Every structure is written in C-alpha cells, then in structure tokens.
Short mmCIF file of C-alpha atoms in Angstrom, two decimals:
data_model
loop_
_atom_site.label_atom_id
_atom_site.label_comp_id
_atom_site.label_asym_id
_atom_site.label_seq_id
_atom_site.Cartn_x
_atom_site.Cartn_y
_atom_site.Cartn_z
CA MET A 997 115.58 120.74 84.16
CA GLN A 998 113.77 117.64 82.90
CA THR A 999 115.41 114.34 83.75
CA ASP A 1000 114.63 111.29 81.64
CA ILE A 1001 112.19 109.72 84.08
CA LYS A 1002 109.71 111.50 86.30
CA ILE A 1003 107.51 109.59 88.75
CA SER A 1004 105.15 111.38 91.09
CA VAL A 1005 102.47 110.09 93.45
CA GLN A 1006 100.64 113.16 94.70
CA THR A 1007 97.38 114.51 96.04
CA GLU A 1008 97.56 117.72 93.97
CA ASP A 1009 96.18 118.02 90.46
CA PHE A 1010 98.56 118.34 87.48
CA SER A 1011 98.58 120.26 84.22
CA GLN A 1012 98.86 118.11 81.09
CA ALA A 1013 100.13 121.14 79.16
CA GLU A 1014 102.95 121.70 81.65
CA GLU A 1015 103.89 118.04 81.62
CA VAL A 1016 103.99 117.94 77.81
CA ALA A 1017 106.11 121.12 77.81
CA LEU A 1018 108.61 119.42 80.16
CA LEU A 1019 108.73 116.32 77.96
CA GLU A 1020 109.47 118.52 74.93
CA GLN A 1021 111.82 121.06 76.56
CA SER A 1022 115.28 121.00 74.90
CA ASN A 1023 114.34 117.66 73.38
CA HIS A 1024 115.23 117.75 69.69
CA SER A 1025 115.73 114.02 69.14
CA ASP A 1026 112.19 112.84 69.84
CA GLY A 1027 109.65 113.41 67.09
CA ALA A 1028 106.89 111.61 68.96
CA VAL A 1029 105.14 112.56 72.19
CA VAL A 1030 102.29 110.28 73.30
CA THR A 1031 100.29 111.08 76.42
CA PHE A 1032 97.44 109.37 78.25
CA CYS A 1033 95.30 110.88 80.98
CA GLY A 1034 92.81 108.89 83.04
CA ARG A 1035 89.91 110.69 84.77
CA VAL A 1036 87.18 109.81 87.25
CA ARG A 1037 84.03 108.94 85.27
CA ASN A 1038 80.47 109.37 86.49
CA ARG A 1039 79.25 105.77 85.98
CA ASN A 1040 80.74 102.40 86.84
CA LEU A 1041 79.03 98.99 86.66
CA GLY A 1042 75.63 100.70 86.47
CA GLU A 1043 76.11 102.94 89.49
CA ASN A 1044 76.19 106.74 89.70
CA ILE A 1045 79.63 107.67 90.96
CA GLN A 1046 80.27 110.72 93.12
CA GLY A 1047 83.98 110.26 93.55
CA LEU A 1048 86.89 108.04 94.44
CA PHE A 1049 89.33 107.62 97.28
CA LEU A 1050 92.75 106.35 96.21
CA GLU A 1051 95.20 104.67 98.58
CA HIS A 1052 98.79 103.60 97.82
CA TYR A 1053 101.78 101.91 99.44
CA PRO A 1054 104.36 104.70 99.84
CA GLY A 1055 107.75 103.53 98.65
CA MET A 1056 106.62 100.35 96.94
CA THR A 1057 104.34 102.23 94.55
CA GLU A 1058 107.19 104.42 93.27
CA LYS A 1059 109.54 101.41 92.97
CA SER A 1060 106.90 99.45 91.10
CA LEU A 1061 106.34 102.33 88.62
CA SER A 1062 110.09 102.67 88.15
CA LYS A 1063 110.37 98.97 87.31
CA ILE A 1064 107.52 99.16 84.78
CA ILE A 1065 109.21 102.13 83.07
CA GLU A 1066 112.55 100.27 82.96
CA GLN A 1067 110.80 97.33 81.31
CA ALA A 1068 109.28 99.66 78.71
CA LYS A 1069 112.70 101.24 78.10
CA SER A 1070 114.19 97.81 77.45
CA LYS A 1071 111.49 96.98 74.88
CA TRP A 1072 111.21 100.21 72.91
CA GLN A 1073 113.34 103.16 71.93
CA ILE A 1074 111.89 105.73 74.31
CA ASN A 1075 113.70 108.57 76.03
CA ARG A 1076 111.58 110.60 78.42
CA VAL A 1077 108.83 109.13 80.55
CA THR A 1078 106.53 110.90 83.01
CA VAL A 1079 104.10 109.01 85.23
CA ILE A 1080 101.91 110.97 87.66
CA HIS A 1081 99.28 109.24 89.80
CA ARG A 1082 97.06 111.05 92.25
CA VAL A 1083 95.94 109.67 95.62
CA GLY A 1084 93.38 110.78 98.19
CA GLN A 1085 89.89 112.09 97.53
CA LEU A 1086 88.92 112.74 93.87
CA SER A 1087 85.64 113.98 92.38
CA VAL A 1088 84.00 113.03 89.07
CA GLY A 1089 85.88 114.54 86.15
CA GLU A 1090 89.14 115.00 88.05
CA GLN A 1091 92.41 113.72 86.58
CA ILE A 1092 93.74 110.51 88.18
CA VAL A 1093 96.73 109.44 86.13
CA PHE A 1094 99.07 110.82 83.46
CA VAL A 1095 101.53 108.85 81.36
CA GLY A 1096 103.72 110.69 78.83
CA VAL A 1097 106.36 109.07 76.63
CA THR A 1098 108.72 110.56 74.04
CA SER A 1099 110.51 108.70 71.28
CA PRO A 1100 112.08 109.38 67.88
CA HIS A 1101 109.24 107.25 66.42
CA ARG A 1102 105.51 107.13 67.07
CA HIS A 1103 105.18 103.34 67.16
CA ASP A 1104 107.55 103.08 70.14
CA ALA A 1105 105.86 105.95 71.97
CA PHE A 1106 102.33 104.56 71.46
CA ALA A 1107 103.32 101.00 72.45
CA ALA A 1108 105.37 102.04 75.49
CA ASN A 1109 102.62 104.32 76.77
CA GLU A 1110 100.02 101.55 76.55
CA PHE A 1111 102.43 99.03 78.12
CA ILE A 1112 103.09 101.34 81.09
CA MET A 1113 99.35 101.90 81.67
CA ASP A 1114 98.55 98.18 81.33
CA PHE A 1115 101.17 97.18 83.92
CA LEU A 1116 100.40 100.11 86.23
CA LYS A 1117 96.84 98.71 86.36
CA VAL A 1118 97.92 95.25 87.52
CA ASN A 1119 101.24 95.73 89.36
CA ALA A 1120 101.41 99.17 90.98
CA PRO A 1121 99.99 99.15 94.53
CA PHE A 1122 97.08 101.58 94.28
CA TRP A 1123 93.54 100.83 95.47
CA LYS A 1124 90.31 102.66 94.62
CA LYS A 1125 87.37 103.07 96.93
CA GLU A 1126 84.28 104.20 95.06
CA LEU A 1127 81.73 106.61 96.48
CA SER A 1128 78.37 106.07 94.77
CA ASP A 1129 74.66 106.63 95.44
CA ASN A 1130 74.78 103.25 97.25
CA GLY A 1131 77.56 104.22 99.66
CA GLU A 1132 81.26 103.45 99.50
CA LYS A 1133 83.03 100.27 98.49
CA TRP A 1134 86.52 99.09 97.54
CA LEU A 1135 86.65 98.17 93.87
CA ASP A 1136 87.47 94.61 92.83
CA ALA A 1137 90.31 94.02 90.40
CA ARG A 1138 89.12 93.15 86.89
CA SER A 1139 90.28 90.01 85.12
CA SER A 1140 90.15 91.97 81.84
CA ASP A 1141 93.02 94.14 83.16
CA GLN A 1142 95.07 91.01 83.88
CA ASP A 1143 94.29 89.68 80.40
CA LYS A 1144 95.35 92.97 78.82
CA ALA A 1145 98.73 92.95 80.60
CA LYS A 1146 99.31 89.29 79.67
CA GLN A 1147 99.01 90.17 75.98
CA TRP A 1148 102.46 91.81 76.16
CA GLN A 1149 104.15 88.56 77.22
CA MET B 73 111.26 91.79 114.62
CA ILE B 74 109.28 91.74 111.38
CA LYS B 75 107.12 94.72 110.44
CA VAL B 76 103.79 93.74 108.90
CA VAL B 77 101.65 96.27 107.01
CA PHE B 78 98.13 96.01 105.56
CA PHE B 79 96.40 98.11 102.91
CA ALA B 80 93.00 99.10 101.54
CA ALA B 81 90.03 96.76 102.14
CA LEU B 82 92.20 94.36 104.14
CA ARG B 83 93.42 97.15 106.44
CA GLU B 84 89.79 98.14 107.11
CA LYS B 85 88.60 94.56 107.70
CA LEU B 86 91.41 93.92 110.19
CA ALA B 87 91.13 97.43 111.66
CA CYS B 88 94.93 97.44 111.64
CA SER B 89 97.43 99.20 109.39
CA GLU B 90 100.66 97.83 110.85
CA LEU B 91 102.13 95.72 113.62
CA SER B 92 105.40 94.04 114.58
CA ILE B 93 105.92 90.35 115.27
CA GLU B 94 108.85 88.39 116.70
CA SER B 95 110.84 86.76 113.95
CA ASP B 96 111.68 83.58 115.89
CA ASN B 97 110.56 80.49 113.95
CA ILE B 98 109.37 82.56 111.01
CA SER B 99 111.18 82.07 107.73
CA THR B 100 108.53 82.50 105.01
CA VAL B 101 105.59 84.76 104.11
CA GLU B 102 103.24 81.81 104.72
CA GLN B 103 104.59 81.47 108.27
CA VAL B 104 103.94 85.18 108.85
CA LYS B 105 100.30 84.55 107.87
CA GLN B 106 100.08 81.51 110.20
CA HIS B 107 101.56 83.56 113.04
CA LEU B 108 99.01 86.35 112.51
CA ILE B 109 96.11 83.87 112.53
CA MET B 110 97.43 82.25 115.68
CA GLN B 111 97.52 85.65 117.39
CA GLN B 112 94.18 86.78 115.93
CA PRO B 113 91.99 83.77 115.04
CA ASP B 114 89.22 86.04 113.71
CA TRP B 115 91.61 87.23 110.97
CA GLN B 116 91.70 83.77 109.38
CA ALA B 117 89.12 84.35 106.63
CA HIS B 118 90.77 87.62 105.61
CA ILE B 119 94.38 86.38 105.71
CA HIS B 120 93.65 83.01 104.07
CA ASN B 121 92.09 84.64 101.04
CA ASN B 122 93.61 83.24 97.83
CA ALA B 123 93.36 86.59 96.08
CA LEU B 124 95.51 88.31 98.74
CA LEU B 125 98.88 89.60 97.47
CA SER B 126 102.11 89.72 99.46
CA ALA B 127 105.22 91.87 99.28
CA VAL B 128 108.54 91.68 101.11
CA ASN B 129 110.61 94.88 101.23
CA ASN B 130 108.49 96.45 98.47
CA GLU B 131 108.73 93.50 96.05
CA MET B 132 105.66 91.41 95.20
CA VAL B 133 106.46 87.81 96.23
CA PRO B 134 104.83 84.35 96.47
CA ALA B 135 103.86 82.81 99.84
CA ASN B 136 106.97 80.61 100.03
CA HIS B 137 109.27 83.66 99.80
CA PRO B 138 111.84 83.88 102.63
CA VAL B 139 111.40 86.42 105.44
CA LYS B 140 114.00 87.47 108.00
CA SER B 141 114.28 89.84 110.96
CA GLY B 142 114.12 93.50 109.88
CA ASP B 143 111.99 92.79 106.78
CA GLU B 144 108.79 94.66 105.99
CA VAL B 145 106.03 92.26 104.92
CA ALA B 146 102.91 93.68 103.29
CA PHE B 147 99.53 92.08 102.59
CA PHE B 148 96.95 93.68 100.32
CA PRO B 149 94.09 92.96 97.90
CA PRO B 150 94.62 92.91 94.11
CA VAL B 151 95.49 96.43 92.95
CA THR B 152 92.98 98.74 91.25
CA GLY B 153 94.82 101.93 90.27
CA GLY B 154 94.98 103.79 86.98
#
C-alpha cells in the first residue's frame, strides 16, 4: 500500500522501476510522474573518484526531508512523493538518491522534483567523504548549491 | 544535562561523536560552544568556525537560539548530500 509520502534513508540499493510502480499503483488522478536519480560519478574537481562514504544525522535527516516535501506540497499540486537517500560506502556508478513526484500536471511535478533536490542539497544533514586517487577527504559545500536553492525564494 | 553531538569532518577533527554537559549557566547555543572550548581549549579553531552549523532538537538554529536541560545540540559542517 503506497502512502502519499515515502522517505527512506538506507544503506541498501533501490530499484527505480519498483519505486515508479509504487508511485503509479492505483493512482488514476496523476498524469505526471517525474523522477530524478543521482549517482556516484567517476570524476570530481579534476580527481579520479573511487567511491564515496555518506554520513547522516539519524532523526534530523528524515525530519528535514519531511519539511522540504511539505514545502513543495504547499507550492505545487503534487500528490505522491518518494525520497530515498543512501548512506554508507558507495562505489562509482552506484545510485545515491531518488526523488519521485506525481501530479495531475507535468509543470508541478517537474518544479516540485527540482525544488526537493535543491533543498535536499543545502538543508538535509548528509555529508560526503570522497575516496580518490589522492586519498580520502570530506567534500566542501558548494556556493552554487546555495545559489540554486535561493532562486526559489 | 545537555547532549551534544558532532558529525562528519567536525566529528573526526574533535575525535568525539557525542558528550554530555551540565546545563547550569547555559541558555544559548553560543554558550554551549563557549563551554566546550573552556573544557577543551584545543577545540577552539574547530568550534569557532563561521561555517559551522548548529541544530537544537533536530532543527537548524542560529547561535543565539535558546538551549535548556534535556535538549540535544548538534554541530556540523555545511551539508553535502544529494
């Protein structure tokens, strides 16, 4: 049974197909389903990346995601929202994050999906440690992510 | 008592993930920081970092936010998920 909002912070991988099926199951009012999936890429700031370690703040992370989704729900006509974020050790090419949004209309689904990702990037307590050819280091936050989130205000 | 938790790069620099402090004479997040530095002077550079974020009971808050006994106060670097 799919509830309207699903939030999961997990070490296990997820199936985009299964998540889309849940968003669509018995859902006859929403003509639009927009999904985003973020993956570990092999290069960052000129370095060869081998993988990532992701840490979070149990409890606060879920509350923060819930708040971001509520904000999106107050701005657009969206019905079902799924946010999955993985933590722990991840290799290049692995899935990190999934955001899926359903709506009667595509504009609302596109906008809400981007809004949720933009605020997840700057407000949800997750931290990435990068493992590259040069060793491991915690990533610095990017001002471009802050700028992107500010555009919604 | 006030529970204080640290995350990510800050947790590693301090070599500490959580501790408890007496809540006497502490009424703001800033005073929690001052108390920590008093107890551990070598933490000063890490705690007095302008980029550091604070949360009280899972809500992101500014340094002048009130703190009381039983609260969980968290300090962490800017977030980098997604």
